[in-house]
mmCIF file with all atom_site columns, C-alpha atoms in Angstrom:
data_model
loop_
_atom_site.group_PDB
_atom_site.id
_atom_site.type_symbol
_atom_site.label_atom_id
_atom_site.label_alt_id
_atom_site.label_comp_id
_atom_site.label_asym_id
_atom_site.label_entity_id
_atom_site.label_seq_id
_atom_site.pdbx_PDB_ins_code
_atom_site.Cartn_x
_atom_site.Cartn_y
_atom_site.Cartn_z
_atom_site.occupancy
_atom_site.B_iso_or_equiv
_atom_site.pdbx_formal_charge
_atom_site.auth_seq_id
_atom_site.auth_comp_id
_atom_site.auth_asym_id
_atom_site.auth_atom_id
_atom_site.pdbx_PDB_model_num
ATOM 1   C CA . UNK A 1 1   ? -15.676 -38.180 24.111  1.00 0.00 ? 29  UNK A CA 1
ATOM 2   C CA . UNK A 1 2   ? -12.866 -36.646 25.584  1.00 0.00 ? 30  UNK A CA 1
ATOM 3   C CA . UNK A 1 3   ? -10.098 -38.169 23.604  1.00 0.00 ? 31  UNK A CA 1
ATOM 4   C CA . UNK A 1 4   ? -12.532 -37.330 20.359  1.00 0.00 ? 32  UNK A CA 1
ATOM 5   C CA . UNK A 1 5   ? -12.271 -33.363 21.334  1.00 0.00 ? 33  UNK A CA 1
ATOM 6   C CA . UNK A 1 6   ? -8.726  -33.865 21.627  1.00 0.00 ? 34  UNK A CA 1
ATOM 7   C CA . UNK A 1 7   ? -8.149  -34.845 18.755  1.00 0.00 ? 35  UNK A CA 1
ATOM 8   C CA . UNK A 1 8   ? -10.401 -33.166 17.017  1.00 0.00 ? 36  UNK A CA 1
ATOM 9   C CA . UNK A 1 9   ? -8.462  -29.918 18.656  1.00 0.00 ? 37  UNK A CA 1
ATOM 10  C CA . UNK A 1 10  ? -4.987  -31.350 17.071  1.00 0.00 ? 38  UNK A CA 1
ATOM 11  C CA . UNK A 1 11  ? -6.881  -31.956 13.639  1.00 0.00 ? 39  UNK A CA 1
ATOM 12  C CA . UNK A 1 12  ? -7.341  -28.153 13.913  1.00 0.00 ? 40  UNK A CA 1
ATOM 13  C CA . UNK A 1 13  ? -4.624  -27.170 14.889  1.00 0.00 ? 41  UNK A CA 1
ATOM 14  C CA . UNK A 1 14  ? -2.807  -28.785 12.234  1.00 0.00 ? 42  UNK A CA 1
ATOM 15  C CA . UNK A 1 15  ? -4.632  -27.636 10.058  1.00 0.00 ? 43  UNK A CA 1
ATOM 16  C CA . UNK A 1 16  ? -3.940  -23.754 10.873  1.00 0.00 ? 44  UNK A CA 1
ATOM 17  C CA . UNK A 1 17  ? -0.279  -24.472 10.870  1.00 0.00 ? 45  UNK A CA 1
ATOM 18  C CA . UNK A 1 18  ? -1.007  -26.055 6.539   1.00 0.00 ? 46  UNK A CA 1
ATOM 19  C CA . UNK A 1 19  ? -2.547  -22.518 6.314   1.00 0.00 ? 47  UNK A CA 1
ATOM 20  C CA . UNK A 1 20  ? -0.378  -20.453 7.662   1.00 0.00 ? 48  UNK A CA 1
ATOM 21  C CA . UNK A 1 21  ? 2.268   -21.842 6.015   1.00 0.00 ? 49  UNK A CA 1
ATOM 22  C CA . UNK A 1 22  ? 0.534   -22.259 2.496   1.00 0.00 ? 50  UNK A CA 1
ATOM 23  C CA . UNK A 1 23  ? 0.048   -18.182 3.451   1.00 0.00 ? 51  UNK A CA 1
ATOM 24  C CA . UNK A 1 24  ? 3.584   -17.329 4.127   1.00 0.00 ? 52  UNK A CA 1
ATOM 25  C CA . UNK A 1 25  ? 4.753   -19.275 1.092   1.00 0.00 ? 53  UNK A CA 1
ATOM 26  C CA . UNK A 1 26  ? 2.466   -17.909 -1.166  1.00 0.00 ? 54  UNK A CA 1
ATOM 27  C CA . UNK A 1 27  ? 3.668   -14.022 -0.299  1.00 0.00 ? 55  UNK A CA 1
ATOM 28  C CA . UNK A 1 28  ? 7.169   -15.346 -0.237  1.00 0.00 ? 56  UNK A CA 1
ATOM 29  C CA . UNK A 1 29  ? 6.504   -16.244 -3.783  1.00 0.00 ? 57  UNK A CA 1
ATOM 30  C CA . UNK A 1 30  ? 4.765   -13.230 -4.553  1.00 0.00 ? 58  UNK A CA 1
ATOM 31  C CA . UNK A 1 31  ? 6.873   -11.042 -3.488  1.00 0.00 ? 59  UNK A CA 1
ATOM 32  C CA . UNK A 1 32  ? 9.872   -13.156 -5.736  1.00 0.00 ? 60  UNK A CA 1
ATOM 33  C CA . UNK A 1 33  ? 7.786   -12.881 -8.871  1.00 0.00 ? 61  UNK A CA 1
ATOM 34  C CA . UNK A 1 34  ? 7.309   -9.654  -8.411  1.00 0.00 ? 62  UNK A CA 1
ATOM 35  C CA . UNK A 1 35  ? 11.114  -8.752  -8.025  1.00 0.00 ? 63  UNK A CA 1
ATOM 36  C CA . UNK A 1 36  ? 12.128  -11.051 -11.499 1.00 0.00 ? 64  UNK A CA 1
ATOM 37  C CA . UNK A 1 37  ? 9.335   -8.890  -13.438 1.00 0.00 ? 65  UNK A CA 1
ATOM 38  C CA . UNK A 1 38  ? 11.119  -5.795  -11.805 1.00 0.00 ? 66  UNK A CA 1
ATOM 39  C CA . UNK A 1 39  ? 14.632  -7.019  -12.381 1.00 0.00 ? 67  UNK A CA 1
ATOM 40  C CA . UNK A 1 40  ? 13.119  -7.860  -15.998 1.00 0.00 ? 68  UNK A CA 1
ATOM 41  C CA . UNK A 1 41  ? 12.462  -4.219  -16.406 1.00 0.00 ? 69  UNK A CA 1
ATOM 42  C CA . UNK A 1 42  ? 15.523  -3.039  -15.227 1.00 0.00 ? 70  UNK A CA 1
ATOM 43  C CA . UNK A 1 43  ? 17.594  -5.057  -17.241 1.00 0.00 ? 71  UNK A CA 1
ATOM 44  C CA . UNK A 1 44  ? 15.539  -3.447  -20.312 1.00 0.00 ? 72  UNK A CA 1
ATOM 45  C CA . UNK A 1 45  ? 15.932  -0.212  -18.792 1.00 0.00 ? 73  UNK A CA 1
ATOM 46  C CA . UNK A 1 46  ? 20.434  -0.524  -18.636 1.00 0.00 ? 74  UNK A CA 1
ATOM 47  C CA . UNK A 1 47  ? 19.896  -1.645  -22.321 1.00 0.00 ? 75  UNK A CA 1
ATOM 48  C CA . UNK A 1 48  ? 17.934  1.147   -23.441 1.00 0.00 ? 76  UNK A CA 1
ATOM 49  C CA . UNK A 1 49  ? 20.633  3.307   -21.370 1.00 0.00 ? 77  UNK A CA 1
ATOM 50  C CA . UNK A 1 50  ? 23.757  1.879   -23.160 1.00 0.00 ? 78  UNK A CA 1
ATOM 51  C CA . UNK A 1 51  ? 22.921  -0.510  -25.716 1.00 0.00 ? 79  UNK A CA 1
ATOM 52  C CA . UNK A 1 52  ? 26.257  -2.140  -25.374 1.00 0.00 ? 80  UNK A CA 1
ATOM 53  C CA . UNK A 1 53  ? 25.266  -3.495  -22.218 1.00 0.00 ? 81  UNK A CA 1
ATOM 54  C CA . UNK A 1 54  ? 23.383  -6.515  -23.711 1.00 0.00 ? 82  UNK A CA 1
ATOM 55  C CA . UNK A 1 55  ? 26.206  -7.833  -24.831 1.00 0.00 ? 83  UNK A CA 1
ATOM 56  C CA . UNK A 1 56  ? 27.861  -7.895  -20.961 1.00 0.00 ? 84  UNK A CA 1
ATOM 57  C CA . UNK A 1 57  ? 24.167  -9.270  -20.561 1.00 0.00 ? 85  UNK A CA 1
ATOM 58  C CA . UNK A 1 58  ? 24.741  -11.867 -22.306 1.00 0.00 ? 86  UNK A CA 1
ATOM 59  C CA . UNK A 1 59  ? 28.921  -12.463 -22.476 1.00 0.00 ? 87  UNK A CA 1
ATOM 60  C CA . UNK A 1 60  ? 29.353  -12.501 -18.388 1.00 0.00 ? 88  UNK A CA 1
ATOM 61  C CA . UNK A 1 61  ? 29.488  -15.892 -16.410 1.00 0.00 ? 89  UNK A CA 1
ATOM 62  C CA . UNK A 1 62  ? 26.644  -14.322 -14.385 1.00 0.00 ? 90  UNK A CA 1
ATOM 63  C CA . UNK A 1 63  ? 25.171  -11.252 -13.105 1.00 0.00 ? 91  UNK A CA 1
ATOM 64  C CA . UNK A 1 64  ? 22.404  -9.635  -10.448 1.00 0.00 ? 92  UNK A CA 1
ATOM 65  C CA . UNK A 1 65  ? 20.379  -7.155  -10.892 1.00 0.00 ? 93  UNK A CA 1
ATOM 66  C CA . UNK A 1 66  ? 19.129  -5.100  -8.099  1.00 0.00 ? 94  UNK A CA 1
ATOM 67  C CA . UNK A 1 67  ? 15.738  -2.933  -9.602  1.00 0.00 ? 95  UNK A CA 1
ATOM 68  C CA . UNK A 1 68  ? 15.158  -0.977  -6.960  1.00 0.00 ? 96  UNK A CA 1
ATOM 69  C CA . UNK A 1 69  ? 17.425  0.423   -4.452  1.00 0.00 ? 97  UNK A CA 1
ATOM 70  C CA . UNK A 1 70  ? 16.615  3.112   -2.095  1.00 0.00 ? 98  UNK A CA 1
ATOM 71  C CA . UNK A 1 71  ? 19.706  5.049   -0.446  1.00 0.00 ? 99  UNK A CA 1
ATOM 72  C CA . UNK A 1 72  ? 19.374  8.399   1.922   1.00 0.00 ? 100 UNK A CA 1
ATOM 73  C CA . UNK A 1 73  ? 21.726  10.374  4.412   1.00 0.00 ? 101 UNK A CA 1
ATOM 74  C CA . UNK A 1 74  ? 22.786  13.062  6.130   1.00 0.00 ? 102 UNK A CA 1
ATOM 75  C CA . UNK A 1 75  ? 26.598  12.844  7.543   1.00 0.00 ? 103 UNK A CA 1
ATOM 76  C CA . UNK A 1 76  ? 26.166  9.174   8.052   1.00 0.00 ? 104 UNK A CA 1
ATOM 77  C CA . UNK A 1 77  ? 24.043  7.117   4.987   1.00 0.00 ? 105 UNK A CA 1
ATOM 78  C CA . UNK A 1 78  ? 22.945  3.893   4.271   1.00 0.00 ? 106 UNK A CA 1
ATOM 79  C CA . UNK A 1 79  ? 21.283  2.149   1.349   1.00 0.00 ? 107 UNK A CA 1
ATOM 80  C CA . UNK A 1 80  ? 19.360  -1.260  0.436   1.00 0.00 ? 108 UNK A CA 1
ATOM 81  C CA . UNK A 1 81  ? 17.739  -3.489  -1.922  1.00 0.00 ? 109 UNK A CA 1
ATOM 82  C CA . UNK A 1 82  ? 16.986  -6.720  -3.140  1.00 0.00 ? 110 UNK A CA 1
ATOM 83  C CA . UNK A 1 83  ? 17.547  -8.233  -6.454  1.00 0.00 ? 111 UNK A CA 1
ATOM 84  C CA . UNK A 1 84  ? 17.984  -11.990 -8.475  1.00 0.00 ? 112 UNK A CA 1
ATOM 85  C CA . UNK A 1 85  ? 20.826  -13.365 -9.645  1.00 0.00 ? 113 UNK A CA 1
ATOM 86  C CA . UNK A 1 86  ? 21.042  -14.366 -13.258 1.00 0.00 ? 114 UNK A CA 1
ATOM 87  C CA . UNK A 1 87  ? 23.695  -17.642 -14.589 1.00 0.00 ? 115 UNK A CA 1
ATOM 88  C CA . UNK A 1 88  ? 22.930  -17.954 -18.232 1.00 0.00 ? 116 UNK A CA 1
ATOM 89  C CA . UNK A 1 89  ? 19.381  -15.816 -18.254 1.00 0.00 ? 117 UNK A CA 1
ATOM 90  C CA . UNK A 1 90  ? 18.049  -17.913 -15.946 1.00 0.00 ? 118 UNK A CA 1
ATOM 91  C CA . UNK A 1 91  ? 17.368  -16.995 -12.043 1.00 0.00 ? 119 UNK A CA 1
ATOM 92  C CA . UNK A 1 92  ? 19.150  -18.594 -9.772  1.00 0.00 ? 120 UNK A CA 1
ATOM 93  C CA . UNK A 1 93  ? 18.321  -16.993 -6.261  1.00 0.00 ? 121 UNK A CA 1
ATOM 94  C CA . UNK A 1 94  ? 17.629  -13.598 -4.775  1.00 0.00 ? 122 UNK A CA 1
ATOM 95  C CA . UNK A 1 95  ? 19.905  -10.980 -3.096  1.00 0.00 ? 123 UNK A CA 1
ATOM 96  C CA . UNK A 1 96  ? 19.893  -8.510  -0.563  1.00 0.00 ? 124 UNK A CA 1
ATOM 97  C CA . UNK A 1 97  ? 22.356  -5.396  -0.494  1.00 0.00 ? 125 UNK A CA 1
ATOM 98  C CA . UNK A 1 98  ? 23.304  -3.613  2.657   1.00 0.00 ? 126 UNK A CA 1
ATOM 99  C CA . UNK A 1 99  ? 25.127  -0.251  2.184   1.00 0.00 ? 127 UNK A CA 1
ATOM 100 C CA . UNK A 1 100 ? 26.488  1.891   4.654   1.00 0.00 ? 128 UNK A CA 1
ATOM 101 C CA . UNK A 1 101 ? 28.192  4.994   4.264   1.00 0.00 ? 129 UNK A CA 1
ATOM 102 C CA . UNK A 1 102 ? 29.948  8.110   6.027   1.00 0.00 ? 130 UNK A CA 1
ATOM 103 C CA . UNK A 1 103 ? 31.099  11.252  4.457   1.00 0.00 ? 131 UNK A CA 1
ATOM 104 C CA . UNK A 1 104 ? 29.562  14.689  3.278   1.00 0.00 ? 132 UNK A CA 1
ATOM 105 C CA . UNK A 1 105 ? 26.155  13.517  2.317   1.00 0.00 ? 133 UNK A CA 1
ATOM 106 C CA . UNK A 1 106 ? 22.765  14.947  2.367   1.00 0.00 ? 134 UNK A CA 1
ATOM 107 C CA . UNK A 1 107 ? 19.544  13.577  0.601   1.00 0.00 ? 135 UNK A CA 1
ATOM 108 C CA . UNK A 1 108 ? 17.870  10.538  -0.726  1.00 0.00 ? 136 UNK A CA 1
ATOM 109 C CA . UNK A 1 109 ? 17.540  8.659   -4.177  1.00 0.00 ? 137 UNK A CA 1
ATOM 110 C CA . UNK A 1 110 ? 16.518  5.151   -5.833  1.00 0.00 ? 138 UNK A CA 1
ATOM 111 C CA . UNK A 1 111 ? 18.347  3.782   -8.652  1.00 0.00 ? 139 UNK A CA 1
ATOM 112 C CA . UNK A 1 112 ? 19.053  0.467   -9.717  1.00 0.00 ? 140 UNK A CA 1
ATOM 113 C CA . UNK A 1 113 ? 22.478  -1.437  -9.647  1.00 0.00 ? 141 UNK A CA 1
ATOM 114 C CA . UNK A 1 114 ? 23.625  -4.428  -12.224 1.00 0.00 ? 142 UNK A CA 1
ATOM 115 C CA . UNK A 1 115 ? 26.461  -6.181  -10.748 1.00 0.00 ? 143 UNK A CA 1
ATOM 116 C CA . UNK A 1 116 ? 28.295  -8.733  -13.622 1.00 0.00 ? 144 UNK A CA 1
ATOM 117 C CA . UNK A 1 117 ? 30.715  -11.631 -12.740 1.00 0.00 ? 145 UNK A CA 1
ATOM 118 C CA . UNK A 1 118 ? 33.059  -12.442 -14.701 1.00 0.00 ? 146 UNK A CA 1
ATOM 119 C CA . UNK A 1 119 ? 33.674  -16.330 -13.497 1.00 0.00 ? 147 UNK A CA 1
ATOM 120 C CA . UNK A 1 120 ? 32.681  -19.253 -11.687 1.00 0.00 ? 148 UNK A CA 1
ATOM 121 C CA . UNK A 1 121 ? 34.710  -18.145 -8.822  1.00 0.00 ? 149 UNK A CA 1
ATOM 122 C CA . UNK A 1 122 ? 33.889  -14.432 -8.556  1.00 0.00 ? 150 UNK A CA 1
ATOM 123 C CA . UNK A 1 123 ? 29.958  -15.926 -8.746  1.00 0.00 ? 151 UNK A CA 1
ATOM 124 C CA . UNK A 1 124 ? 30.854  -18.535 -6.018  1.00 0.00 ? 152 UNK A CA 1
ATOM 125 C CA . UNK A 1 125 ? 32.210  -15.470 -3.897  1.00 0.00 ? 153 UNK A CA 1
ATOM 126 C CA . UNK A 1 126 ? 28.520  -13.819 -4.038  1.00 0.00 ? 154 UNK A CA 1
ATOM 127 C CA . UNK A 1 127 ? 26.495  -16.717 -3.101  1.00 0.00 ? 155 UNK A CA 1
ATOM 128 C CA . UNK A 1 128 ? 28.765  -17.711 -0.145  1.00 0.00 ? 156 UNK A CA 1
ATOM 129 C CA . UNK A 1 129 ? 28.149  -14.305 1.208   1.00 0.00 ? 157 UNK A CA 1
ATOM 130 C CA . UNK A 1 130 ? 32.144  -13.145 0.889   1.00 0.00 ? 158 UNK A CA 1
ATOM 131 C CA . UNK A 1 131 ? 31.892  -10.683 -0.994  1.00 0.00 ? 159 UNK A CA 1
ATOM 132 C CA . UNK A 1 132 ? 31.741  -6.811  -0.238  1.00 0.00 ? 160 UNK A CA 1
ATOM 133 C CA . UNK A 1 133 ? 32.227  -4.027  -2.029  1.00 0.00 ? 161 UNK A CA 1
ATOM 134 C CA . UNK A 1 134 ? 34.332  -1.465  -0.826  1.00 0.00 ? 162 UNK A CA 1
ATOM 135 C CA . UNK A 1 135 ? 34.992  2.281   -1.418  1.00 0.00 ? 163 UNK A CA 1
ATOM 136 C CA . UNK A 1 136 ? 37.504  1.525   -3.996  1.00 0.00 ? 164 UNK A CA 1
ATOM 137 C CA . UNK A 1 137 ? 34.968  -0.272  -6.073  1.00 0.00 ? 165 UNK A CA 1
ATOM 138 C CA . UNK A 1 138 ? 33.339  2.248   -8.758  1.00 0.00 ? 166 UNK A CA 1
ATOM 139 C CA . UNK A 1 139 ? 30.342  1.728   -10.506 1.00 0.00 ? 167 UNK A CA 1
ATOM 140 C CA . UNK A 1 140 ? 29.731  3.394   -13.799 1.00 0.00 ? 168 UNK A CA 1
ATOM 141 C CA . UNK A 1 141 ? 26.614  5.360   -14.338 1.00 0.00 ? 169 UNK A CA 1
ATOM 142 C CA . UNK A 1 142 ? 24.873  4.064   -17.017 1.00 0.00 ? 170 UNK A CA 1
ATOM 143 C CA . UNK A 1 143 ? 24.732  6.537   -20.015 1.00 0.00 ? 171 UNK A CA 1
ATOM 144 C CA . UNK A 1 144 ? 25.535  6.018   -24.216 1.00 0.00 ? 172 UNK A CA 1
ATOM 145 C CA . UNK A 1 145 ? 28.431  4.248   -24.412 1.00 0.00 ? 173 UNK A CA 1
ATOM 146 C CA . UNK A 1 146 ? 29.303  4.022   -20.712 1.00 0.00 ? 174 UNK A CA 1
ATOM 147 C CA . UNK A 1 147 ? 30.308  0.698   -21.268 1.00 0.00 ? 175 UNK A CA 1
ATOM 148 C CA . UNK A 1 148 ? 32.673  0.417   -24.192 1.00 0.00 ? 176 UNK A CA 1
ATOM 149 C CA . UNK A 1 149 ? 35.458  0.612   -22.159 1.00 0.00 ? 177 UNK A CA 1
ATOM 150 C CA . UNK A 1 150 ? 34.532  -0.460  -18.935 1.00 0.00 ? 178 UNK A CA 1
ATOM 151 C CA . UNK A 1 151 ? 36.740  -3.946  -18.113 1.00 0.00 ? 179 UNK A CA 1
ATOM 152 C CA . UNK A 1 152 ? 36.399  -6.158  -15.240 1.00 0.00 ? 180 UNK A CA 1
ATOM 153 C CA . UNK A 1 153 ? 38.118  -5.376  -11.939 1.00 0.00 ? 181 UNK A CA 1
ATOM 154 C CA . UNK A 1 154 ? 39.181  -7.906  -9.216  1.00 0.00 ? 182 UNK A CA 1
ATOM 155 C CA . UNK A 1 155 ? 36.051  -9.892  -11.158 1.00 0.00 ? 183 UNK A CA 1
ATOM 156 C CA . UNK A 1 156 ? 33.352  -7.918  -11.533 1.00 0.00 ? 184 UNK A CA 1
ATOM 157 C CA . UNK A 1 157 ? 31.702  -4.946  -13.277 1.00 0.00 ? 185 UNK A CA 1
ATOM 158 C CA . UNK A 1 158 ? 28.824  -2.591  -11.053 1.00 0.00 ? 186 UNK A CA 1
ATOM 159 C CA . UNK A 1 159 ? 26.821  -0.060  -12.901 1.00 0.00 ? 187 UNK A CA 1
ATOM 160 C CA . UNK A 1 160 ? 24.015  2.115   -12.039 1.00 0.00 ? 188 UNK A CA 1
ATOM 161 C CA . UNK A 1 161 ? 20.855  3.994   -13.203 1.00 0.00 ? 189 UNK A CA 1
ATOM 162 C CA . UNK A 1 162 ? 19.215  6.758   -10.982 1.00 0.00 ? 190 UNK A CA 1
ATOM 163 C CA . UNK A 1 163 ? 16.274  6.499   -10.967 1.00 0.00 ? 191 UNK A CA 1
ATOM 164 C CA . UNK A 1 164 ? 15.144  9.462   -8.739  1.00 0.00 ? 192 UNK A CA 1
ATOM 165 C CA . UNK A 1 165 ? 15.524  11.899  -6.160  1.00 0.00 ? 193 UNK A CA 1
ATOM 166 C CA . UNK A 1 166 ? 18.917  14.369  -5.177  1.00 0.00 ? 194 UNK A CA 1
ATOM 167 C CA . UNK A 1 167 ? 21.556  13.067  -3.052  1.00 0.00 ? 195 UNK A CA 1
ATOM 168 C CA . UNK A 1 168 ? 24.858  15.088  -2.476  1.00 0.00 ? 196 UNK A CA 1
ATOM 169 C CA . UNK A 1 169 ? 27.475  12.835  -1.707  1.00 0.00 ? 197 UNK A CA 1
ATOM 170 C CA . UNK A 1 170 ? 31.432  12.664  -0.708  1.00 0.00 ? 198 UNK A CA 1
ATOM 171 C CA . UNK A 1 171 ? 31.748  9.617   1.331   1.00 0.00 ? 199 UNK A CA 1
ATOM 172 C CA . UNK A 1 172 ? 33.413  6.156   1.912   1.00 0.00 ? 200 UNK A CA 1
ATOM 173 C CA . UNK A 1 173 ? 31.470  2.927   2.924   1.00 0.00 ? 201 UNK A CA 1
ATOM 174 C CA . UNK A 1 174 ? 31.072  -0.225  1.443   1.00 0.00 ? 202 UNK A CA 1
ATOM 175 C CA . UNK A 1 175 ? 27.971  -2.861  0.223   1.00 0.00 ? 203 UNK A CA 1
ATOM 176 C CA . UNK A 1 176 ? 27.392  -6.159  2.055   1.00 0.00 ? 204 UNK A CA 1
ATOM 177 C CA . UNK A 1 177 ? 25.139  -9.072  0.046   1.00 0.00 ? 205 UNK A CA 1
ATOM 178 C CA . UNK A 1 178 ? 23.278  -11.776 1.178   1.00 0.00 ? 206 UNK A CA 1
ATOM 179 C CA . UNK A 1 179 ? 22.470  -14.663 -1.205  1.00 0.00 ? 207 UNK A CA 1
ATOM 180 C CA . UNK A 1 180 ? 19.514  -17.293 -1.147  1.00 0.00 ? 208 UNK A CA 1
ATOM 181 C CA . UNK A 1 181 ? 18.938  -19.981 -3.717  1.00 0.00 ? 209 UNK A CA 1
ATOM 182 C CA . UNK A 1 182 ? 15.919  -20.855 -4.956  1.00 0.00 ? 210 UNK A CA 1
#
């Protein structure tokens, strides 16, 4: 009888340990689908900005797409946001961005961020997590025509869409990524 409620106890407790994870997995994948359909949207939404930008859409080696980044400070700043990275249309993995900033700065704002790659290498970069931007990298705000004349530098072109709030800002910092395959 003993060794019966014994095992009976490990039956269960295997069993909560299937769920749990089953859970976990199941908001993990939630929470991806979610951020393609947003990354979806935002991707329609830098089109409708600049229509130009499909092309770079669909011309660059590869590309991530960050829908929704929120970034706020006073004096010292900081930003972040997740997005999926695109080779040929299709999702390869997600990413996270890290910004942090310093400067004249006061307020708060969401916008989202398209980074393109221009190579295998400059893709490679991303996903081993060795690649930062700096303050010298510039993105372009997307308006009509913003990207006629934008060309690649040191392999890769950053633009970005507010998409609300008021920030003030003179600063320097620099974004950090994280990738993840899928």
């Amino acid at each position: 009888m003993k060794n019966y409620i014994l095992a009976l106890k490990r039956i269960s407790l295997i069993m909560v340990t299937i769920l749990l994870v089953n859970a976990v997995s199941a908001q993990s994948n939630s929470k991806i689908k979610k951020l393609k359909k947003d990354s979806q949207t935002a991707k329609a939404a830098f089109i409708k900005g600049d229509a130009l930008m499909s092309s770079l859409f669909s011309s660059s080696y590869a590309y991530v797409i960050f829908p929704n980044v929120g970034k706020g400070g006073l004096g010292i700043g900081g930003a972040a946001g997740n997005g999926i990275v695109y080779r040929n249309g299709v999702a390869i993995g997600s990413a996270k961005m890290k910004q942090l900033t310093i400067g004249f700065q006061a307020g708060g704002q969401a916008y989202r961020e398209v980074i393109f790659f221009e190579s295998q290498n400059d893709l490679d970069r991303f996903k081993e997590d060795k690649f930062e931007l700096s303050a010298q990298a510039s993105a372009v705000a997307v308006t009509e025509g913003a990207s006629a004349n934008v060309k690649y530098r040191e392999g890769v072109m950053i633009f970005t869409q507010t998409k609300g709030g008021l920030m003030y800002e003179a600063s320097v910092g620099g974004q950090k990524f994280d990738f993840s395959s899928f």
